[in-house]
Amino acid sequence: MIRKVLIANRGEVALRIIRACKEQGIRTVAVYSEADEDSVPVKFADEHVCIGPAPASQSYLNIQQIISAAEITDSDAIHPGYGFLAENAGFAELCAKCNIKFIGPDANAIRHMGDKATAKQTMRAAGVPCIPGSDGVCETLADAATVADECGYPVIVKASAGGGGKGMRLAQDRAELESAYNMARMEAQKAFGDGSVYVEKYVLNPKHVEVQIIADQFGNVVALGERDCSLQRRHQKLLEESPCVVLDEETRQKMYAAAIKAAKAVNYTSVGTVEFLYSSQTKEFYFMEMNTRIQVEHPVTEEVTGIDLMSEMLHVASGLALPFRQEDIKQSGHAIECRINAEDPERGFCPSPGKITTYYMPGGIGVRVDSHCYQGYVIPPYYDSMIAKLIIHAPTRKECVRRALRALDEFYIEGIATTLPFYRNVLMSKPFLRGTFGTGFLEEFLVD
Ligand code: MV4
């Protein structure tokens, strides 16, 4: 069993982890940077340790400091949350070496899925549908051209060490392939110190649908429904919902089976997310990546399934078997999450840190706010700009949208610019209300 968890994160997710631990009687240790001394997670944790200056590289990414903090507080586990060290295989490995339980999958699974070309090869070999393209890395431009001719243009060149949109280049034809290939390689080398790239057919305006899975240490893997995360801007998700309204029941079940197969292929344990691209035109879905962490949008799944993912993540980490089987999972109603960022939608979503002078949160049935903010809190400029997640649950999508609009009207944040007004516009737009929009929707929507 786990007695004491060190939370190697900050903000909303640190608070989410503390809440789950408290409910299980697990003691908590907050580590924090000099910029986060006055934060809610630091106040709510049983113990706190300052691990360095504001820049993340010197605090939340400082592995030596975090391991030392775990040792001096006698913590037996570390929860990495999302971002920072959550998908750092070396960190997971070091935790294991120091006899500290890393709350997440093992280092091998993280490493395997972190290399996107290898992950895709493994998935294809396991029988998970993949986007037509190269089998692994394309070592030369000639290789890339052969693959592109086989699967047909347009193609996309992706960094193997990338993910989430970094180091991607589109090529409409053979003439464009050369620069796309070279640019992707250079960008990947610069960003990740690894210039490996792979090539696949470009799917036009797909939906981004991801399946939440959870796996225990006894080989049980359960799919906990899907999330439609197509509403993104520059590869930053802004709104997520569950279920995905364009999936028919047969395709949905096939997608769950593929996600479970993906997890089993790497002996996965803990919570994880298998990302798929879905083409509404052909009704085909393809494996894209697997995220080996708890994600920002996990509450959408919690609302629809009634399962506390953070709590179950702690349970499987401590060696317990899953308390449910696939046939026990029932999804009810619809859930939408809006990520409220300290950004100005009127100024190209530029960050807007500073003091929150008014903070009034919405409430009522079906309304949940996951946030570490309060009136008087000063948002530091050093980290991610997400300050709150507004999560709405209702019996139908239509009611969910109306409830979301009602909650947005009640949410008052003053002193800084936020993305609150932006969501009102999105939730009232025709493409959103139809629900058929793909990943290209928002960029078009924001033009006019
Ligand atoms: C694609 C694609 C179309 N076809 N791959 C973007 C992030 C990274 N995870 C992969 N991405 C994409 N890969 C093929 N073969 C379109 C995207 C993409 C995208 C995917 C999900 C959500 C938003 C997106 C926005 C632009 C492009």
CSV table of C-alpha atoms and ligand atoms in Angstrom, one decimal:
chain,number,residue,atom,x,y,z
A,1,MET,CA,0.0,0.0,0.0
A,2,ILE,CA,1.0,3.6,-0.5
A,3,ARG,CA,1.4,5.7,2.7
A,4,LYS,CA,2.7,9.0,1.5
A,5,VAL,CA,2.7,10.5,-2.0
A,6,LEU,CA,5.0,13.3,-3.2
A,7,ILE,CA,3.3,15.3,-5.9
A,8,ALA,CA,5.8,16.4,-8.6
A,9,ASN,CA,3.6,19.0,-10.1
A,10,ARG,CA,1.8,22.3,-9.5
A,11,GLY,CA,-1.5,24.0,-10.1
A,12,GLU,CA,-4.8,22.3,-10.8
A,13,VAL,CA,-3.5,18.8,-11.2
A,14,ALA,CA,-1.5,19.0,-7.9
A,15,LEU,CA,-4.7,19.8,-6.1
A,16,ARG,CA,-6.6,17.0,-8.0
A,17,ILE,CA,-4.0,14.5,-6.8
A,18,ILE,CA,-4.1,15.8,-3.2
A,19,ARG,CA,-7.9,15.4,-3.1
A,20,ALA,CA,-7.7,11.8,-4.3
A,21,CYS,CA,-5.0,11.0,-1.8
A,22,LYS,CA,-6.9,12.6,1.1
A,23,GLU,CA,-10.0,10.5,0.3
A,24,GLN,CA,-7.8,7.3,0.6
A,25,GLY,CA,-6.1,8.4,3.8
A,26,ILE,CA,-2.7,8.8,2.0
A,27,ARG,CA,-0.4,11.5,3.2
A,28,THR,CA,0.7,14.1,0.7
A,29,VAL,CA,3.9,16.2,0.1
A,30,ALA,CA,3.7,19.2,-2.2
A,31,VAL,CA,7.0,20.3,-3.8
A,32,TYR,CA,7.0,23.8,-5.1
A,33,SER,CA,9.1,26.5,-6.8
A,34,GLU,CA,9.7,29.9,-5.3
A,35,ALA,CA,6.9,31.3,-7.5
A,36,ASP,CA,4.3,28.9,-6.0
A,37,GLU,CA,4.9,29.4,-2.3
A,38,ASP,CA,1.4,30.9,-1.9
A,39,SER,CA,-0.5,28.3,-3.9
A,40,VAL,CA,-3.4,26.2,-2.8
A,41,PRO,CA,-1.8,22.8,-3.3
A,42,VAL,CA,1.1,23.9,-1.0
A,43,LYS,CA,-1.5,24.9,1.7
A,44,PHE,CA,-3.6,21.7,1.4
A,45,ALA,CA,-0.8,19.1,1.3
A,46,ASP,CA,0.3,17.6,4.7
A,47,GLU,CA,3.9,18.7,4.0
A,48,HIS,CA,5.7,20.9,1.6
A,49,VAL,CA,9.2,21.3,0.3
A,50,CYS,CA,10.6,24.1,-1.8
A,51,ILE,CA,12.6,22.6,-4.6
A,52,GLY,CA,14.1,25.7,-6.3
A,53,PRO,CA,13.6,28.9,-8.3
A,54,ALA,CA,10.7,29.7,-10.5
A,55,PRO,CA,11.9,28.3,-13.9
A,56,ALA,CA,10.6,24.8,-14.3
A,57,SER,CA,14.1,23.6,-15.4
A,58,GLN,CA,15.3,24.4,-11.9
A,59,SER,CA,12.3,23.1,-9.9
A,60,TYR,CA,9.5,20.9,-11.4
A,61,LEU,CA,11.9,19.4,-13.9
A,62,ASN,CA,14.8,19.2,-11.4
A,63,ILE,CA,15.0,15.4,-10.9
A,64,GLN,CA,17.7,15.5,-8.2
A,65,GLN,CA,15.8,18.0,-6.1
A,66,ILE,CA,12.5,16.0,-6.4
A,67,ILE,CA,14.1,12.7,-5.5
A,68,SER,CA,15.9,14.3,-2.5
A,69,ALA,CA,12.6,15.8,-1.4
A,70,ALA,CA,11.0,12.4,-1.6
A,71,GLU,CA,13.8,10.9,0.5
A,72,ILE,CA,13.8,13.5,3.2
A,73,THR,CA,10.0,13.3,3.6
A,74,ASP,CA,10.1,9.5,3.6
A,75,SER,CA,7.6,9.5,0.7
A,76,ASP,CA,7.0,6.0,-0.8
A,77,ALA,CA,5.5,7.2,-4.1
A,78,ILE,CA,5.7,10.1,-6.6
A,79,HIS,CA,2.8,11.2,-8.7
A,80,PRO,CA,4.0,13.1,-11.7
A,81,GLY,CA,0.6,14.5,-12.9
A,82,TYR,CA,0.7,15.6,-16.5
A,83,GLY,CA,3.5,17.6,-18.3
A,84,PHE,CA,6.8,18.1,-16.6
A,85,LEU,CA,8.3,14.6,-15.7
A,86,ALA,CA,5.1,12.6,-16.4
A,87,GLU,CA,6.5,11.0,-19.6
A,88,ASN,CA,10.1,11.0,-18.7
A,89,ALA,CA,11.2,7.3,-18.8
A,90,GLY,CA,14.6,8.1,-17.2
A,91,PHE,CA,12.8,9.7,-14.2
A,92,ALA,CA,10.4,6.7,-13.8
A,93,GLU,CA,13.5,4.4,-13.9
A,94,LEU,CA,15.3,6.5,-11.3
A,95,CYS,CA,12.3,6.4,-9.0
A,96,ALA,CA,12.3,2.6,-9.2
A,97,LYS,CA,16.0,2.5,-8.4
A,98,CYS,CA,15.5,4.7,-5.4
A,99,ASN,CA,12.7,2.4,-4.2
A,100,ILE,CA,10.1,5.1,-4.8
A,101,LYS,CA,6.9,4.0,-6.6
A,102,PHE,CA,6.4,6.0,-9.8
A,103,ILE,CA,2.6,6.4,-10.1
A,104,GLY,CA,2.2,5.6,-13.7
A,105,PRO,CA,3.3,3.0,-16.3
A,106,ASP,CA,6.7,1.4,-16.1
A,107,ALA,CA,9.7,3.1,-17.8
A,108,ASN,CA,9.6,0.6,-20.7
A,109,ALA,CA,6.1,1.4,-21.7
A,110,ILE,CA,6.8,5.2,-21.4
A,111,ARG,CA,9.9,4.8,-23.6
A,112,HIS,CA,8.2,2.6,-26.1
A,113,MET,CA,5.3,4.9,-26.7
A,114,GLY,CA,7.5,8.0,-26.5
A,115,ASP,CA,9.2,6.9,-29.7
A,116,LYS,CA,6.3,7.4,-32.2
A,117,ALA,CA,7.8,5.5,-35.1
A,118,THR,CA,8.5,2.4,-32.9
A,119,ALA,CA,5.1,2.7,-31.2
A,120,LYS,CA,3.4,2.7,-34.5
A,121,GLN,CA,5.4,-0.4,-35.7
A,122,THR,CA,4.4,-2.2,-32.6
A,123,MET,CA,0.8,-1.3,-33.0
A,124,ARG,CA,0.7,-2.3,-36.6
A,125,ALA,CA,2.3,-5.7,-35.7
A,126,ALA,CA,-0.3,-6.1,-32.9
A,127,GLY,CA,-3.1,-5.6,-35.4
A,128,VAL,CA,-4.2,-2.1,-34.3
A,129,PRO,CA,-5.3,-0.1,-37.4
A,130,CYS,CA,-2.6,2.4,-38.4
A,131,ILE,CA,-2.4,5.2,-40.9
A,132,PRO,CA,-0.8,3.9,-44.2
A,133,GLY,CA,2.8,5.0,-44.4
A,134,SER,CA,6.4,4.0,-43.6
A,135,ASP,CA,7.0,1.0,-41.4
A,136,GLY,CA,9.2,2.8,-38.8
A,137,VAL,CA,11.7,5.6,-39.5
A,138,CYS,CA,12.5,6.9,-43.1
A,139,GLU,CA,16.3,7.1,-43.1
A,140,THR,CA,16.6,8.9,-46.5
A,141,LEU,CA,14.6,11.3,-48.7
A,142,ALA,CA,14.5,8.5,-51.3
A,143,ASP,CA,12.8,6.2,-48.7
A,144,ALA,CA,10.3,8.9,-47.9
A,145,ALA,CA,9.5,9.4,-51.6
A,146,THR,CA,8.9,5.7,-52.1
A,147,VAL,CA,6.5,5.5,-49.1
A,148,ALA,CA,4.7,8.7,-50.3
A,149,ASP,CA,4.2,7.2,-53.8
A,150,GLU,CA,2.8,4.0,-52.3
A,151,CYS,CA,0.3,5.7,-50.0
A,152,GLY,CA,-0.4,8.7,-52.2
A,153,TYR,CA,-0.2,12.5,-51.6
A,154,PRO,CA,-0.7,14.5,-49.5
A,155,VAL,CA,1.6,13.0,-46.9
A,156,ILE,CA,2.8,14.2,-43.5
A,157,VAL,CA,6.3,13.9,-42.2
A,158,LYS,CA,6.4,13.5,-38.4
A,159,ALA,CA,9.3,13.5,-35.9
A,160,SER,CA,9.6,10.1,-34.2
A,161,ALA,CA,10.6,11.8,-30.9
A,162,GLY,CA,7.8,14.4,-31.4
A,163,GLY,CA,4.1,14.1,-30.7
A,164,GLY,CA,1.5,16.7,-30.0
A,165,GLY,CA,2.3,18.5,-33.3
A,166,LYS,CA,6.0,19.4,-32.9
A,167,GLY,CA,8.2,18.6,-35.9
A,168,MET,CA,5.4,17.9,-38.4
A,169,ARG,CA,5.5,18.9,-42.0
A,170,LEU,CA,2.9,18.5,-44.8
A,171,ALA,CA,3.8,17.7,-48.4
A,172,GLN,CA,1.2,18.1,-51.2
A,173,ASP,CA,3.4,16.5,-53.9
A,174,ARG,CA,6.9,15.1,-54.6
A,175,ALA,CA,8.2,18.6,-55.2
A,176,GLU,CA,7.2,19.6,-51.6
A,177,LEU,CA,8.4,16.4,-50.1
A,178,GLU,CA,12.1,17.3,-50.2
A,179,SER,CA,11.7,20.5,-48.1
A,180,ALA,CA,9.1,18.9,-45.8
A,181,TYR,CA,11.4,16.0,-45.1
A,182,ASN,CA,14.5,18.2,-44.5
A,183,MET,CA,12.6,20.7,-42.4
A,184,ALA,CA,11.0,18.0,-40.2
A,185,ARG,CA,14.4,16.4,-39.7
A,186,MET,CA,16.1,19.7,-38.8
A,187,GLU,CA,13.3,20.7,-36.5
A,188,ALA,CA,13.3,17.3,-34.8
A,189,GLN,CA,17.1,17.3,-34.4
A,190,LYS,CA,17.0,20.8,-32.8
A,191,ALA,CA,13.9,20.2,-30.5
A,192,PHE,CA,14.6,16.6,-29.4
A,193,GLY,CA,18.2,15.9,-30.3
A,194,ASP,CA,16.9,13.1,-32.6
A,195,GLY,CA,16.2,13.8,-36.3
A,196,SER,CA,14.3,10.6,-37.0
A,197,VAL,CA,11.1,11.1,-39.0
A,198,TYR,CA,8.4,8.8,-40.4
A,199,VAL,CA,6.0,9.4,-43.2
A,200,GLU,CA,2.2,8.7,-43.5
A,201,LYS,CA,-0.8,9.6,-45.6
A,202,TYR,CA,-2.4,12.9,-44.6
A,203,VAL,CA,-6.0,12.5,-43.4
A,204,LEU,CA,-8.0,15.6,-44.3
A,205,ASN,CA,-9.8,17.4,-41.4
A,206,PRO,CA,-10.1,14.3,-39.2
A,207,LYS,CA,-11.6,14.0,-35.8
A,208,HIS,CA,-9.3,13.5,-32.9
A,209,VAL,CA,-10.9,10.8,-30.8
A,210,GLU,CA,-9.0,9.2,-27.9
A,211,VAL,CA,-9.9,6.2,-25.7
A,212,GLN,CA,-9.2,6.2,-22.0
A,213,ILE,CA,-7.9,2.9,-20.7
A,214,ILE,CA,-6.9,1.7,-17.3
A,215,ALA,CA,-4.8,-1.4,-16.7
A,216,ASP,CA,-3.9,-3.2,-13.4
A,217,GLN,CA,-0.8,-5.3,-12.6
A,218,PHE,CA,-2.7,-8.5,-13.3
A,219,GLY,CA,-3.2,-8.0,-17.1
A,220,ASN,CA,-6.7,-6.6,-16.8
A,221,VAL,CA,-7.3,-3.7,-19.2
A,222,VAL,CA,-10.6,-1.8,-19.4
A,223,ALA,CA,-11.7,0.9,-21.9
A,224,LEU,CA,-13.5,3.8,-20.1
A,225,GLY,CA,-15.0,5.5,-23.1
A,226,GLU,CA,-13.8,8.0,-25.7
A,227,ARG,CA,-13.2,11.7,-25.8
A,228,ASP,CA,-13.6,13.9,-28.8
A,229,CYS,CA,-10.7,16.4,-28.6
A,230,SER,CA,-11.0,17.9,-32.1
A,231,LEU,CA,-11.4,21.5,-30.8
A,232,GLN,CA,-7.8,22.5,-30.8
A,233,ARG,CA,-5.7,25.6,-31.6
A,234,ARG,CA,-2.1,25.1,-32.6
A,235,HIS,CA,-2.2,21.6,-31.1
A,236,GLN,CA,-3.5,22.9,-27.8
A,237,LYS,CA,-6.8,21.3,-26.8
A,238,LEU,CA,-9.4,23.9,-25.8
A,239,LEU,CA,-12.5,21.8,-25.4
A,240,GLU,CA,-13.1,18.1,-25.0
A,241,GLU,CA,-16.3,16.1,-24.8
A,242,SER,CA,-17.6,12.6,-24.3
A,243,PRO,CA,-19.1,10.7,-26.0
A,244,CYS,CA,-18.0,11.5,-29.6
A,245,VAL,CA,-21.3,12.2,-31.4
A,246,VAL,CA,-20.2,11.0,-34.9
A,247,LEU,CA,-19.2,7.5,-33.9
A,248,ASP,CA,-21.6,4.7,-34.6
A,249,GLU,CA,-21.8,2.0,-31.9
A,250,GLU,CA,-20.0,-0.6,-34.0
A,251,THR,CA,-17.1,1.7,-34.7
A,252,ARG,CA,-16.9,2.8,-31.1
A,253,GLN,CA,-16.7,-0.8,-29.9
A,254,LYS,CA,-14.0,-1.5,-32.5
A,255,MET,CA,-12.0,1.5,-31.3
A,256,TYR,CA,-12.2,0.3,-27.6
A,257,ALA,CA,-11.0,-3.1,-28.7
A,258,ALA,CA,-8.1,-1.5,-30.6
A,259,ALA,CA,-7.2,0.6,-27.6
A,260,ILE,CA,-7.2,-2.4,-25.3
A,261,LYS,CA,-5.1,-4.3,-27.8
A,262,ALA,CA,-2.6,-1.4,-27.9
A,263,ALA,CA,-2.2,-1.4,-24.1
A,264,LYS,CA,-1.8,-5.1,-24.0
A,265,ALA,CA,0.9,-5.0,-26.7
A,266,VAL,CA,3.2,-3.1,-24.4
A,267,ASN,CA,2.1,-4.8,-21.1
A,268,TYR,CA,0.7,-1.5,-20.0
A,269,THR,CA,-0.2,-0.7,-16.4
A,270,SER,CA,-1.9,2.5,-15.0
A,271,VAL,CA,-4.2,4.9,-16.8
A,272,GLY,CA,-3.4,5.8,-20.4
A,273,THR,CA,-4.9,7.3,-23.5
A,274,VAL,CA,-4.8,5.9,-27.0
A,275,GLU,CA,-5.3,8.6,-29.6
A,276,PHE,CA,-6.9,7.9,-32.9
A,277,LEU,CA,-7.6,9.9,-36.0
A,278,TYR,CA,-11.2,9.3,-37.3
A,279,SER,CA,-12.3,10.1,-40.8
A,280,SER,CA,-16.1,10.9,-40.8
A,281,GLN,CA,-16.0,10.4,-44.6
A,282,THR,CA,-14.7,6.8,-44.6
A,283,LYS,CA,-15.7,5.9,-41.0
A,284,GLU,CA,-12.1,4.6,-40.6
A,285,PHE,CA,-10.0,5.2,-37.5
A,286,TYR,CA,-6.3,4.9,-37.1
A,287,PHE,CA,-3.9,4.7,-34.1
A,288,MET,CA,-1.9,7.9,-33.8
A,289,GLU,CA,-0.1,8.0,-30.4
A,290,MET,CA,-0.5,6.7,-26.9
A,291,ASN,CA,-0.2,9.1,-24.0
A,292,THR,CA,1.3,7.4,-21.0
A,293,ARG,CA,-0.1,9.7,-18.3
A,294,ILE,CA,-3.3,11.0,-16.7
A,295,GLN,CA,-4.5,13.7,-19.0
A,296,VAL,CA,-5.9,17.2,-18.5
A,297,GLU,CA,-9.3,16.1,-19.9
A,298,HIS,CA,-9.7,13.0,-17.7
A,299,PRO,CA,-12.7,14.6,-15.8
A,300,VAL,CA,-14.9,14.3,-18.9
A,301,THR,CA,-14.5,10.6,-18.7
A,302,GLU,CA,-15.1,10.6,-14.9
A,303,GLU,CA,-18.4,12.4,-15.3
A,304,VAL,CA,-19.7,10.1,-18.0
A,305,THR,CA,-18.6,6.8,-16.4
A,306,GLY,CA,-18.9,7.8,-12.7
A,307,ILE,CA,-15.3,6.4,-12.2
A,308,ASP,CA,-12.8,8.4,-10.2
A,309,LEU,CA,-9.8,8.0,-12.5
A,310,MET,CA,-7.2,9.6,-10.1
A,311,SER,CA,-8.4,7.3,-7.3
A,312,GLU,CA,-8.2,4.2,-9.5
A,313,MET,CA,-4.8,5.3,-10.7
A,314,LEU,CA,-3.6,5.2,-7.1
A,315,HIS,CA,-5.3,1.9,-6.5
A,316,VAL,CA,-3.6,0.1,-9.4
A,317,ALA,CA,-0.3,1.7,-8.5
A,318,SER,CA,-0.5,0.2,-5.0
A,319,GLY,CA,-1.1,-3.2,-6.6
A,320,LEU,CA,-4.8,-3.6,-6.3
A,321,ALA,CA,-6.8,-5.3,-9.0
A,322,LEU,CA,-9.4,-3.3,-11.0
A,323,PRO,CA,-12.7,-3.3,-9.1
A,324,PHE,CA,-14.7,-3.5,-12.4
A,325,ARG,CA,-14.7,-5.4,-15.7
A,326,GLN,CA,-15.4,-4.1,-19.2
A,327,GLU,CA,-19.1,-5.2,-19.0
A,328,ASP,CA,-19.5,-3.1,-15.8
A,329,ILE,CA,-18.7,0.2,-17.6
A,330,LYS,CA,-21.8,2.2,-18.3
A,331,GLN,CA,-21.7,5.6,-19.9
A,332,SER,CA,-24.4,8.0,-19.0
A,333,GLY,CA,-25.2,11.4,-20.5
A,334,HIS,CA,-22.8,13.9,-22.0
A,335,ALA,CA,-19.8,15.8,-20.6
A,336,ILE,CA,-17.9,18.8,-21.9
A,337,GLU,CA,-14.7,20.4,-20.6
A,338,CYS,CA,-13.7,24.0,-21.3
A,339,ARG,CA,-10.1,24.8,-20.4
A,340,ILE,CA,-10.0,28.3,-19.0
A,341,ASN,CA,-6.7,29.9,-19.7
A,342,ALA,CA,-5.1,33.1,-18.6
A,343,GLU,CA,-4.9,34.2,-22.2
A,344,ASP,CA,-6.4,37.0,-24.2
A,345,PRO,CA,-8.5,35.6,-27.1
A,346,GLU,CA,-8.7,39.1,-28.5
A,347,ARG,CA,-4.9,39.2,-28.8
A,348,GLY,CA,-4.2,35.9,-30.4
A,349,PHE,CA,-4.4,34.0,-27.1
A,350,CYS,CA,-1.3,35.7,-25.7
A,351,PRO,CA,-0.6,34.9,-22.0
A,352,SER,CA,-2.1,37.2,-19.4
A,353,PRO,CA,-0.5,36.5,-16.1
A,354,GLY,CA,-1.1,38.7,-13.0
A,355,LYS,CA,-3.5,39.1,-10.0
A,356,ILE,CA,-7.0,37.7,-10.0
A,357,THR,CA,-9.1,40.5,-8.5
A,358,THR,CA,-12.5,38.8,-8.8
A,359,TYR,CA,-13.0,35.1,-8.7
A,360,TYR,CA,-16.6,33.8,-8.6
A,361,MET,CA,-17.2,30.2,-9.6
A,362,PRO,CA,-20.3,28.7,-11.1
A,363,GLY,CA,-22.1,25.8,-9.4
A,364,GLY,CA,-25.2,23.7,-9.3
A,365,ILE,CA,-26.1,20.3,-10.6
A,366,GLY,CA,-23.8,19.0,-13.4
A,367,VAL,CA,-21.2,21.8,-12.9
A,368,ARG,CA,-17.7,21.0,-11.7
A,369,VAL,CA,-14.7,23.4,-11.6
A,370,ASP,CA,-11.2,21.9,-11.1
A,371,SER,CA,-9.0,24.9,-10.3
A,372,HIS,CA,-6.3,26.0,-7.9
A,373,CYS,CA,-7.3,29.7,-8.2
A,374,TYR,CA,-8.8,32.1,-5.7
A,375,GLN,CA,-9.5,35.8,-5.4
A,376,GLY,CA,-6.2,37.5,-4.8
A,377,TYR,CA,-4.1,34.8,-6.4
A,378,VAL,CA,-1.3,36.0,-8.6
A,379,ILE,CA,-0.8,33.8,-11.7
A,380,PRO,CA,3.0,33.5,-12.2
A,381,PRO,CA,4.2,34.0,-15.8
A,382,TYR,CA,6.5,30.9,-15.8
A,383,TYR,CA,4.1,28.0,-16.4
A,384,ASP,CA,1.2,26.8,-18.5
A,385,SER,CA,-1.6,29.3,-18.7
A,386,MET,CA,-4.5,27.0,-17.8
A,387,ILE,CA,-6.1,28.3,-14.6
A,388,ALA,CA,-9.4,26.3,-14.4
A,389,LYS,CA,-11.3,23.5,-16.0
A,390,LEU,CA,-15.0,23.9,-16.3
A,391,ILE,CA,-16.6,20.4,-16.6
A,392,ILE,CA,-20.3,20.1,-17.4
A,393,HIS,CA,-22.4,17.0,-17.3
A,394,ALA,CA,-26.0,16.6,-18.4
A,395,PRO,CA,-28.3,13.9,-19.8
A,396,THR,CA,-27.9,14.9,-23.5
A,397,ARG,CA,-25.4,17.0,-25.5
A,398,LYS,CA,-28.0,19.7,-26.1
A,399,GLU,CA,-28.6,20.1,-22.4
A,400,CYS,CA,-24.9,19.9,-21.7
A,401,VAL,CA,-24.3,22.8,-24.1
A,402,ARG,CA,-27.1,24.9,-22.5
A,403,ARG,CA,-25.8,24.1,-19.0
A,404,ALA,CA,-22.2,25.1,-20.1
A,405,LEU,CA,-23.5,28.4,-21.4
A,406,ARG,CA,-25.3,29.0,-18.1
A,407,ALA,CA,-22.2,28.1,-16.1
A,408,LEU,CA,-20.0,30.4,-18.3
A,409,ASP,CA,-22.4,33.2,-17.6
A,410,GLU,CA,-21.9,32.7,-13.8
A,411,PHE,CA,-18.1,32.4,-14.0
A,412,TYR,CA,-16.5,35.8,-13.2
A,413,ILE,CA,-12.7,36.2,-13.4
A,414,GLU,CA,-11.4,39.8,-13.3
A,415,GLY,CA,-7.9,41.3,-13.2
A,416,ILE,CA,-6.6,39.2,-16.0
A,417,ALA,CA,-7.8,38.3,-19.5
A,418,THR,CA,-9.2,34.7,-19.8
A,419,THR,CA,-10.6,32.5,-22.5
A,420,LEU,CA,-14.1,32.5,-20.9
A,421,PRO,CA,-15.7,34.7,-23.5
A,422,PHE,CA,-14.3,32.6,-26.3
A,423,TYR,CA,-16.2,29.5,-25.2
A,424,ARG,CA,-19.5,31.3,-25.4
A,425,ASN,CA,-18.8,32.0,-29.1
A,426,VAL,CA,-17.7,28.4,-29.7
A,427,LEU,CA,-20.7,26.8,-27.9
A,428,MET,CA,-23.1,28.9,-29.9
A,429,SER,CA,-21.5,28.3,-33.3
A,430,LYS,CA,-23.3,26.1,-35.9
A,431,PRO,CA,-20.4,23.7,-36.6
A,432,PHE,CA,-20.0,23.0,-32.8
A,433,LEU,CA,-23.7,22.5,-32.3
A,434,ARG,CA,-23.8,20.1,-35.3
A,435,GLY,CA,-20.8,18.3,-33.7
A,436,THR,CA,-19.4,17.1,-37.0
A,437,PHE,CA,-16.4,19.6,-36.9
A,438,GLY,CA,-12.9,18.2,-37.4
A,439,THR,CA,-9.5,19.4,-36.2
A,440,GLY,CA,-9.5,22.1,-38.8
A,441,PHE,CA,-12.6,23.8,-37.5
A,442,LEU,CA,-11.2,26.2,-34.9
A,443,GLU,CA,-8.4,27.8,-37.1
A,444,GLU,CA,-11.1,28.6,-39.7
A,445,PHE,CA,-13.6,29.8,-37.0
A,446,LEU,CA,-11.0,32.2,-35.6
A,447,VAL,CA,-10.2,33.8,-39.0
A,448,ASP,CA,-13.6,35.6,-39.1
B,1,MV4,C1,-2.1,13.8,-38.7
B,1,MV4,C2,-3.1,14.5,-39.3
B,1,MV4,C3,-3.6,14.1,-40.5
B,1,MV4,N1,-3.1,13.0,-41.1
B,1,MV4,N2,-1.6,12.7,-39.3
B,1,MV4,C4,-1.4,16.7,-35.0
B,1,MV4,C5,-0.8,16.4,-33.6
B,1,MV4,C6,-0.1,15.1,-33.7
B,1,MV4,N3,-0.5,14.3,-32.6
B,1,MV4,C7,-0.6,14.5,-35.0
B,1,MV4,N4,-1.4,15.5,-35.7
B,1,MV4,C8,-2.0,15.2,-36.9
B,1,MV4,N5,-1.6,14.1,-37.5
B,1,MV4,C9,-2.1,12.3,-40.4
B,1,MV4,N6,-1.6,11.2,-41.0
B,1,MV4,C10,-3.6,15.7,-38.6
B,1,MV4,C11,-3.0,16.0,-37.4
B,1,MV4,C12,-3.6,17.2,-36.9
B,1,MV4,C13,-4.3,17.2,-35.7
B,1,MV4,C14,-4.5,16.0,-35.0
B,1,MV4,C15,-5.3,16.0,-33.9
B,1,MV4,C16,-5.8,17.2,-33.4
B,1,MV4,C17,-5.6,18.4,-34.0
B,1,MV4,C18,-4.8,18.4,-35.2
B,1,MV4,C19,-4.6,19.6,-35.8
B,1,MV4,C20,-3.9,19.6,-37.0
B,1,MV4,C21,-3.4,18.4,-37.5
